[in-house]
PDB file of C-alpha atoms and ligand atoms in Angstrom:
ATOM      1  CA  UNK A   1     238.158 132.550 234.934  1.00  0.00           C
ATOM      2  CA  UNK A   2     241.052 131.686 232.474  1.00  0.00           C
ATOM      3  CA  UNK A   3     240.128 130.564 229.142  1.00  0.00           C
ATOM      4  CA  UNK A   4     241.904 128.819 226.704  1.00  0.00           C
ATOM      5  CA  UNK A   5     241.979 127.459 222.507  1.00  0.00           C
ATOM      6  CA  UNK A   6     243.299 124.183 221.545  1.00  0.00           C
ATOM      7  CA  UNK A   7     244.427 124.128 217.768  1.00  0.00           C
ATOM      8  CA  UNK A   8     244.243 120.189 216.350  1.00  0.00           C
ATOM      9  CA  UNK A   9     244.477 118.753 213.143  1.00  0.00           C
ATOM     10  CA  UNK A  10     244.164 115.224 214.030  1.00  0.00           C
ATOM     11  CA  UNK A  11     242.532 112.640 216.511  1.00  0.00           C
ATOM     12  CA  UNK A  12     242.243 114.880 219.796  1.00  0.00           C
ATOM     13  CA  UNK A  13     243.943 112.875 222.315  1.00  0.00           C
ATOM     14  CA  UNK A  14     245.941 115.557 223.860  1.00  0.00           C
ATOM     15  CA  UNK A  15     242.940 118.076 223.502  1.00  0.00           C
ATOM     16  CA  UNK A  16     240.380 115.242 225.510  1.00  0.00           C
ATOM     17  CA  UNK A  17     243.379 114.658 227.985  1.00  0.00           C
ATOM     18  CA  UNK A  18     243.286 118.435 228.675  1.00  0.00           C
ATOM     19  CA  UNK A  19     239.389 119.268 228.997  1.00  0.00           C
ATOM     20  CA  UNK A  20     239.334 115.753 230.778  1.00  0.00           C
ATOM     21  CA  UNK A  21     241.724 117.698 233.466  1.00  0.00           C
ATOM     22  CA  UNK A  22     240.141 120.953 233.194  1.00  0.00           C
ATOM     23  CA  UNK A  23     237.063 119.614 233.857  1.00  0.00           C
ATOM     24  CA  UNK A  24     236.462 119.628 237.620  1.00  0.00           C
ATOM     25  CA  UNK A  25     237.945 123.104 237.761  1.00  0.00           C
ATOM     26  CA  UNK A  26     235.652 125.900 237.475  1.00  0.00           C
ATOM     27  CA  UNK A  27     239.075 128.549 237.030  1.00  0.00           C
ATOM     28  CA  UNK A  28     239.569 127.365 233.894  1.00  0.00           C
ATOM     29  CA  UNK A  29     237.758 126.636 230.361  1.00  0.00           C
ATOM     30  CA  UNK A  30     238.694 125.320 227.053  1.00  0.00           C
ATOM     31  CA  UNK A  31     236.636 127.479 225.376  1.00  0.00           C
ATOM     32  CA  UNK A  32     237.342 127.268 221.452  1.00  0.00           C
ATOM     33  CA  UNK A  33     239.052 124.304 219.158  1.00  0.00           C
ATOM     34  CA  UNK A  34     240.477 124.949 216.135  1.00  0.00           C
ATOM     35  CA  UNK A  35     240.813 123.185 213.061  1.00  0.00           C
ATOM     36  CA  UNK A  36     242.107 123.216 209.754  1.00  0.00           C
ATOM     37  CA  UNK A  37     240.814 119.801 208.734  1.00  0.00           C
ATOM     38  CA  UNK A  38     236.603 119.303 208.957  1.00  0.00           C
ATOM     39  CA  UNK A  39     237.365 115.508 209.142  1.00  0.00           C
ATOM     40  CA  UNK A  40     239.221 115.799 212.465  1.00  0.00           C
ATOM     41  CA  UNK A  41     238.658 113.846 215.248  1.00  0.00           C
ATOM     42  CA  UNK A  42     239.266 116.575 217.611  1.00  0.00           C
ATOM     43  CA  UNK A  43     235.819 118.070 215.881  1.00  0.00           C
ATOM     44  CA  UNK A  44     233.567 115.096 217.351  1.00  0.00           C
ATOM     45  CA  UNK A  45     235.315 115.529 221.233  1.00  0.00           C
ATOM     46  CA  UNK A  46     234.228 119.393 220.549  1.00  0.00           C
ATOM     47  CA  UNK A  47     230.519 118.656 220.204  1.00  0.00           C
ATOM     48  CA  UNK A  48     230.439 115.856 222.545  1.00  0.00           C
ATOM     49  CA  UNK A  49     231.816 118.616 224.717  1.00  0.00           C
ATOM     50  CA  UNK A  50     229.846 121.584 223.245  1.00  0.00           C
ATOM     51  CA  UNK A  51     233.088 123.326 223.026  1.00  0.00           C
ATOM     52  CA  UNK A  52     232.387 125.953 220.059  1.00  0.00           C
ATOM     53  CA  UNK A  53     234.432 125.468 217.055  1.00  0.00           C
ATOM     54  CA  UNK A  54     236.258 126.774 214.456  1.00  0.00           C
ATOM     55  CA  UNK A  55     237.237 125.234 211.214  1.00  0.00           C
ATOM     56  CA  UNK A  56     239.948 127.153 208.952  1.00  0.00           C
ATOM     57  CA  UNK A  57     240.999 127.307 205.885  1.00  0.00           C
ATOM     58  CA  UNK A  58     244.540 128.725 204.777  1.00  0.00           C
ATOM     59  CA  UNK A  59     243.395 131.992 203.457  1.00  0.00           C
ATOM     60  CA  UNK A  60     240.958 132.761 206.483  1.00  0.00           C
ATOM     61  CA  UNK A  61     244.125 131.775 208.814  1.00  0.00           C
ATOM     62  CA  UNK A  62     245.844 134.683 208.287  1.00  0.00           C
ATOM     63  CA  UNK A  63     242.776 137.104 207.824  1.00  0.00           C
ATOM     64  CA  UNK A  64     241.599 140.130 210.790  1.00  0.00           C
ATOM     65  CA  UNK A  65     238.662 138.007 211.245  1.00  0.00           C
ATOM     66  CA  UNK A  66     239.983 135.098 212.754  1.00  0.00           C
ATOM     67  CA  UNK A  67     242.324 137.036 215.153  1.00  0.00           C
ATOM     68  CA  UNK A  68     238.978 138.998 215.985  1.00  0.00           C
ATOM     69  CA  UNK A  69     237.070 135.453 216.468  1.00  0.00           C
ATOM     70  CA  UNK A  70     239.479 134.011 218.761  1.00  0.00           C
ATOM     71  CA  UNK A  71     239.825 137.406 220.970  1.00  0.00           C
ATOM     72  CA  UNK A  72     236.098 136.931 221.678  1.00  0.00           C
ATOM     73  CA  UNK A  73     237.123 134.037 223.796  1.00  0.00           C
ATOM     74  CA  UNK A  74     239.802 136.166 225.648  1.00  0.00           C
ATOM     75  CA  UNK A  75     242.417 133.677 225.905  1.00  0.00           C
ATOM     76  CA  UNK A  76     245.161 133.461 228.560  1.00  0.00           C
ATOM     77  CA  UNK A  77     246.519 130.659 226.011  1.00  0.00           C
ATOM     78  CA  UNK A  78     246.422 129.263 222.756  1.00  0.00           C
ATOM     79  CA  UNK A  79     247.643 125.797 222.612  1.00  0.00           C
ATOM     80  CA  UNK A  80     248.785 123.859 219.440  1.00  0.00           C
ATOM     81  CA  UNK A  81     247.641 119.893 220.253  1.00  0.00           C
ATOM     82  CA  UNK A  82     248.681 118.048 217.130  1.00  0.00           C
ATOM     83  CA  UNK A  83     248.231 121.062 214.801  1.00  0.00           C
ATOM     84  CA  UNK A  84     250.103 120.681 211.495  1.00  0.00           C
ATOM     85  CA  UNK A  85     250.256 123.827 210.196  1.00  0.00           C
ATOM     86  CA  UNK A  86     252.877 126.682 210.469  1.00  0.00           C
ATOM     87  CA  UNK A  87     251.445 129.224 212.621  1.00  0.00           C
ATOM     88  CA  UNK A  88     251.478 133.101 211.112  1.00  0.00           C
ATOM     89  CA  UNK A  89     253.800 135.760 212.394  1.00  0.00           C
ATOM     90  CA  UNK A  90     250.385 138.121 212.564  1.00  0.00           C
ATOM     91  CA  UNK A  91     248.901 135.370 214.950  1.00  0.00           C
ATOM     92  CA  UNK A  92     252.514 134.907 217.215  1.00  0.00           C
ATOM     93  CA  UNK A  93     252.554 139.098 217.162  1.00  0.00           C
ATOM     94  CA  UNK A  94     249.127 138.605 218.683  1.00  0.00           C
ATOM     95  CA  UNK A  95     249.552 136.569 221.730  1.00  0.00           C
ATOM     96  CA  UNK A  96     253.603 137.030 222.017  1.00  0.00           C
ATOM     97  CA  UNK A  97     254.860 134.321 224.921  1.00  0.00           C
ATOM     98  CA  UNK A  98     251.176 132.594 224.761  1.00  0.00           C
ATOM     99  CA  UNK A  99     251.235 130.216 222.607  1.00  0.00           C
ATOM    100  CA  UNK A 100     252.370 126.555 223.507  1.00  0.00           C
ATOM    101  CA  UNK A 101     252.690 123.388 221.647  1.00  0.00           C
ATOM    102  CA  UNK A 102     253.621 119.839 222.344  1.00  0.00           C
ATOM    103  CA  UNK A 103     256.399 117.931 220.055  1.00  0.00           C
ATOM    104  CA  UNK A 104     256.534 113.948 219.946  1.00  0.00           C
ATOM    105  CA  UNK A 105     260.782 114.160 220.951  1.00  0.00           C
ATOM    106  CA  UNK A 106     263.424 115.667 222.507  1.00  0.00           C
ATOM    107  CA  UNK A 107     263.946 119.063 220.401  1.00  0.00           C
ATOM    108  CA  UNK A 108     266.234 120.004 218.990  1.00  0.00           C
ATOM    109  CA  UNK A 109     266.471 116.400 217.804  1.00  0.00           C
ATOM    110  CA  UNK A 110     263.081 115.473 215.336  1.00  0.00           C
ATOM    111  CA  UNK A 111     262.030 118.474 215.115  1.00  0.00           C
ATOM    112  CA  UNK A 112     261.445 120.799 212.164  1.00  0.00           C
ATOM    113  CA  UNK A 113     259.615 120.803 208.980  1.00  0.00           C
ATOM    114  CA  UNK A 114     258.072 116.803 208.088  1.00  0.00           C
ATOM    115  CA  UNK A 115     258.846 115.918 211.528  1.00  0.00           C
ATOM    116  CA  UNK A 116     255.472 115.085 213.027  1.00  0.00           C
ATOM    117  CA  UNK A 117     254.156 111.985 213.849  1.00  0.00           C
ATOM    118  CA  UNK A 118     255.380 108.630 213.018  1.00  0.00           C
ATOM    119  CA  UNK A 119     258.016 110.094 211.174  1.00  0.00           C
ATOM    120  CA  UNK A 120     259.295 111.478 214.610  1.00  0.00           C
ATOM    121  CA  UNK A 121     259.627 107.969 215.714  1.00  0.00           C
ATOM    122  CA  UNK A 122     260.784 106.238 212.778  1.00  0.00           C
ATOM    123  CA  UNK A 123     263.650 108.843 212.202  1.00  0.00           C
ATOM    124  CA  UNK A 124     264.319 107.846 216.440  1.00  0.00           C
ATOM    125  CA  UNK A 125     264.758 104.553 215.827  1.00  0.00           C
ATOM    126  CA  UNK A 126     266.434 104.374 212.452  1.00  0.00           C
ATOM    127  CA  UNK A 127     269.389 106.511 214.675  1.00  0.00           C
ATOM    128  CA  UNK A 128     269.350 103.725 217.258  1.00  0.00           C
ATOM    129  CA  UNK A 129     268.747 106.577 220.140  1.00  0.00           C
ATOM    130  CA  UNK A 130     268.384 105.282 223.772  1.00  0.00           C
ATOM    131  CA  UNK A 131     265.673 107.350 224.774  1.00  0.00           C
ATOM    132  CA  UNK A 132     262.981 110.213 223.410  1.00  0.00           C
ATOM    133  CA  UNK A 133     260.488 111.735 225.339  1.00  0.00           C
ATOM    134  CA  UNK A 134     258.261 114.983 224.859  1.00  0.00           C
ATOM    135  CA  UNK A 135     258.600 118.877 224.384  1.00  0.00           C
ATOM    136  CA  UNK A 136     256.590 121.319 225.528  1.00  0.00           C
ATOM    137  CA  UNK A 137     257.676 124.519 224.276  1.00  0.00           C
ATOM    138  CA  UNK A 138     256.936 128.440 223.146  1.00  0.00           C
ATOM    139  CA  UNK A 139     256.016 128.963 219.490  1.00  0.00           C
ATOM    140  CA  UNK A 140     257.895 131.536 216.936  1.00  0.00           C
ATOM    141  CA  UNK A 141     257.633 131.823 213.444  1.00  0.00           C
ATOM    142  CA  UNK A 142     259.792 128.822 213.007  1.00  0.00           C
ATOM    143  CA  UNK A 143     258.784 125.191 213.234  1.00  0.00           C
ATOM    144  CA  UNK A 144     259.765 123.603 216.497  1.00  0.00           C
ATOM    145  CA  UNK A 145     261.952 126.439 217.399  1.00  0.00           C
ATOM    146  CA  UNK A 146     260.745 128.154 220.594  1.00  0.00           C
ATOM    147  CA  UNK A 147     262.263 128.124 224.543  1.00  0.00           C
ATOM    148  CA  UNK A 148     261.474 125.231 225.879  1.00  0.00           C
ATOM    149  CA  UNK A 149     258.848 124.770 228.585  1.00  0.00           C
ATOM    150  CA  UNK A 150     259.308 121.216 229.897  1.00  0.00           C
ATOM    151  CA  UNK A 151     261.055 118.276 228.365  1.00  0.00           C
ATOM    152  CA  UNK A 152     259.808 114.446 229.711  1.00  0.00           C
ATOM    153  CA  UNK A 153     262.247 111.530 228.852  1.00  0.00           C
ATOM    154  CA  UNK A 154     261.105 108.011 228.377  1.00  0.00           C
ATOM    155  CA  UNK A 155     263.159 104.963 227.253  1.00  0.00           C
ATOM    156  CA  UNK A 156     263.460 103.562 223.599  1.00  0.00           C
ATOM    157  CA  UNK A 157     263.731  99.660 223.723  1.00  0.00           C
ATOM    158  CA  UNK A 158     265.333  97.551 221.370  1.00  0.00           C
ATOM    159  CA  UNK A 159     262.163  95.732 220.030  1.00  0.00           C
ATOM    160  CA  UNK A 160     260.524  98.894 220.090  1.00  0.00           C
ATOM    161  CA  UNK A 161     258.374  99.736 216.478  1.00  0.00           C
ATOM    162  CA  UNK A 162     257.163 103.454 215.774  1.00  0.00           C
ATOM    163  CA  UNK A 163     254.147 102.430 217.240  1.00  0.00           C
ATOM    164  CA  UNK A 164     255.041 101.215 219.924  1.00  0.00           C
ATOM    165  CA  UNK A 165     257.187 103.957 220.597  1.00  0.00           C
ATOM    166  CA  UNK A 166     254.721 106.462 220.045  1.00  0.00           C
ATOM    167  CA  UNK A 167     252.778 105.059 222.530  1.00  0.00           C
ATOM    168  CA  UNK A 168     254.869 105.319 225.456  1.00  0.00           C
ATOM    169  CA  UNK A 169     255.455 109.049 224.188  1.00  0.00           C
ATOM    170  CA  UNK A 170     251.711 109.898 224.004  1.00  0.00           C
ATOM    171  CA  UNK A 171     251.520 108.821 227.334  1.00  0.00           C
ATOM    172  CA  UNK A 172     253.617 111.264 228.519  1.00  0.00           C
ATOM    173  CA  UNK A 173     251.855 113.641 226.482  1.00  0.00           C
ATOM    174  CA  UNK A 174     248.643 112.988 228.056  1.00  0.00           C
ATOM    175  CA  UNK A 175     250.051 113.190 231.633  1.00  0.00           C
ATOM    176  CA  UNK A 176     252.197 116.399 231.232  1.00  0.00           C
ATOM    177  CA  UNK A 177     250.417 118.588 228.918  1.00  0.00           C
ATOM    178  CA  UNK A 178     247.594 119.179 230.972  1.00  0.00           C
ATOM    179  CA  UNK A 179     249.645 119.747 233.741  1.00  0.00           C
ATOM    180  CA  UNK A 180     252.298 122.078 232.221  1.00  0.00           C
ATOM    181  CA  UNK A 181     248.916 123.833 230.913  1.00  0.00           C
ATOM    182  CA  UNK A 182     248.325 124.157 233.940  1.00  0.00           C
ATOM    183  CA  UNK A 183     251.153 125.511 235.443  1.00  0.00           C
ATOM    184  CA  UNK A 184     251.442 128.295 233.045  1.00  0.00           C
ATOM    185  CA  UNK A 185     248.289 129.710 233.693  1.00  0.00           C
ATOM    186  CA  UNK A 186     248.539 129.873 237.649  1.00  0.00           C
ATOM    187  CA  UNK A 187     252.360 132.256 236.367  1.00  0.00           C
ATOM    188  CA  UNK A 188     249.771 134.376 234.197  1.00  0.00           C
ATOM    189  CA  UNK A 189     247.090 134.696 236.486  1.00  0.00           C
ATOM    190  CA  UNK A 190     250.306 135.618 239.015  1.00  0.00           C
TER     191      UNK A 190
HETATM  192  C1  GRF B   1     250.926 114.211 219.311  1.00  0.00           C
HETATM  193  O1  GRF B   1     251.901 113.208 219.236  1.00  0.00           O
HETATM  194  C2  GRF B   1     251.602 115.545 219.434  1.00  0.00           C
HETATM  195  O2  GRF B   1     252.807 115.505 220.114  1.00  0.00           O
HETATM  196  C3  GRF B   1     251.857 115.901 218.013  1.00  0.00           C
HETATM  197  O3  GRF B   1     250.738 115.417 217.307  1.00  0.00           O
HETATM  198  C4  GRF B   1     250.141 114.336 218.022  1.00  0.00           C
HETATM  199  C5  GRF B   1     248.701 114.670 218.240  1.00  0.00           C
HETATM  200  O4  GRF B   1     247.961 113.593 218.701  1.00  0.00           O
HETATM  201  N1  GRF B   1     252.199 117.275 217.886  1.00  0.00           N
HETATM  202  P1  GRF B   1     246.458 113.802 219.158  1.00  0.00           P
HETATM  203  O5  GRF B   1     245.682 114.386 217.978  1.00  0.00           O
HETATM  204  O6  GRF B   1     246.458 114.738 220.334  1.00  0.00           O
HETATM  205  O7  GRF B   1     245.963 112.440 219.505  1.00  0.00           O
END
């Protein structure tokens, strides 16, 4: 049995495309979410789920006792779903080459500090680019910075808004995260 944490700040989508996935396989279980905001969407999928959960603050982020929380779930992966905040070196030193996280574009384009979600597809458009897509990629100590895992490309249209846009993006996310999750953790379990 493989376990993994989803990190989320935000609606969930990717994290309920992933247990959605996981689901009918009894290898693997999403066995922790965490949160830094206790208004989060993700939070509701977690109960509905009764997925145990973890809501942090900034201080508690970087304490012993949140390192020592998430090691009781043993996970082969931690994966960042939409979660906005920088994640500290003490917590990358942890779980070196396990920790994965999705970005809304092609890095290194829109990436980086303030790049996260419409403003990843505005700052597309407003450069008239013919195409975005997804990255799935290792996480450092810097934002948006580590090797990538798997890039998806999909077309930007003419017409298209940022919503529209980031749409057709989330799809992608949706299909390929899970997957690429999945992936990964037949390499680890070798
Ligand atoms: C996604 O676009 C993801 O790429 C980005 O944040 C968004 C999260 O959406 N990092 P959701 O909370 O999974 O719906």
């Amino acid at each position: 049995m493989q376990s993994v944490i989803i990190f989320a700040s935000g609606g969930g989508s990717n994290a309920a495309a992933i247990i959605q996935y996981f689901r009918g396989q009894s290898n693997v279980r999403v066995a922790m979410i965490v949160s830094n905001n206790p208004n989060a969407g993700v939070l509701d999928i977690a109960k509905r789920e009764e997925i145990p959960f973890l809501i942090v603050d900034r201080k508690a982020f970087s304490e012993s006792l949140f390192l020592e929380q998430l090691a009781t779930a043993e996970p082969a992966l931690l994966i960042l779903a939409g979660f906005l905040w920088k994640i500290p070196e003490s917590l990358v030193k942890a779980y070196p080459g396990k920790i994965i996280n999705i970005h809304p574009a092609l890095l290194p384009g829109y990436g980086g500090k303030g790049m996260y979600g419409i403003h990843v597809h505005k700052a597309v458009l407003e450069a008239r680019e013919r195409e975005s897509g997804i990255t799935i990629h290792y996480v450092n100590e810097r934002y948006d910075d580590g090797a990538t895992v798997l890039q998806a490309h999909c077309p930007v249209m003419s017409d298209d808004t940022p919503q529209v846009l980031a749409a057709r993006v989330l799809k992608l996310e949706h299909y390929f995260y899970p997957r690429t999750i999945g992936f990964l953790l037949e390499q680890i379990a070798g």
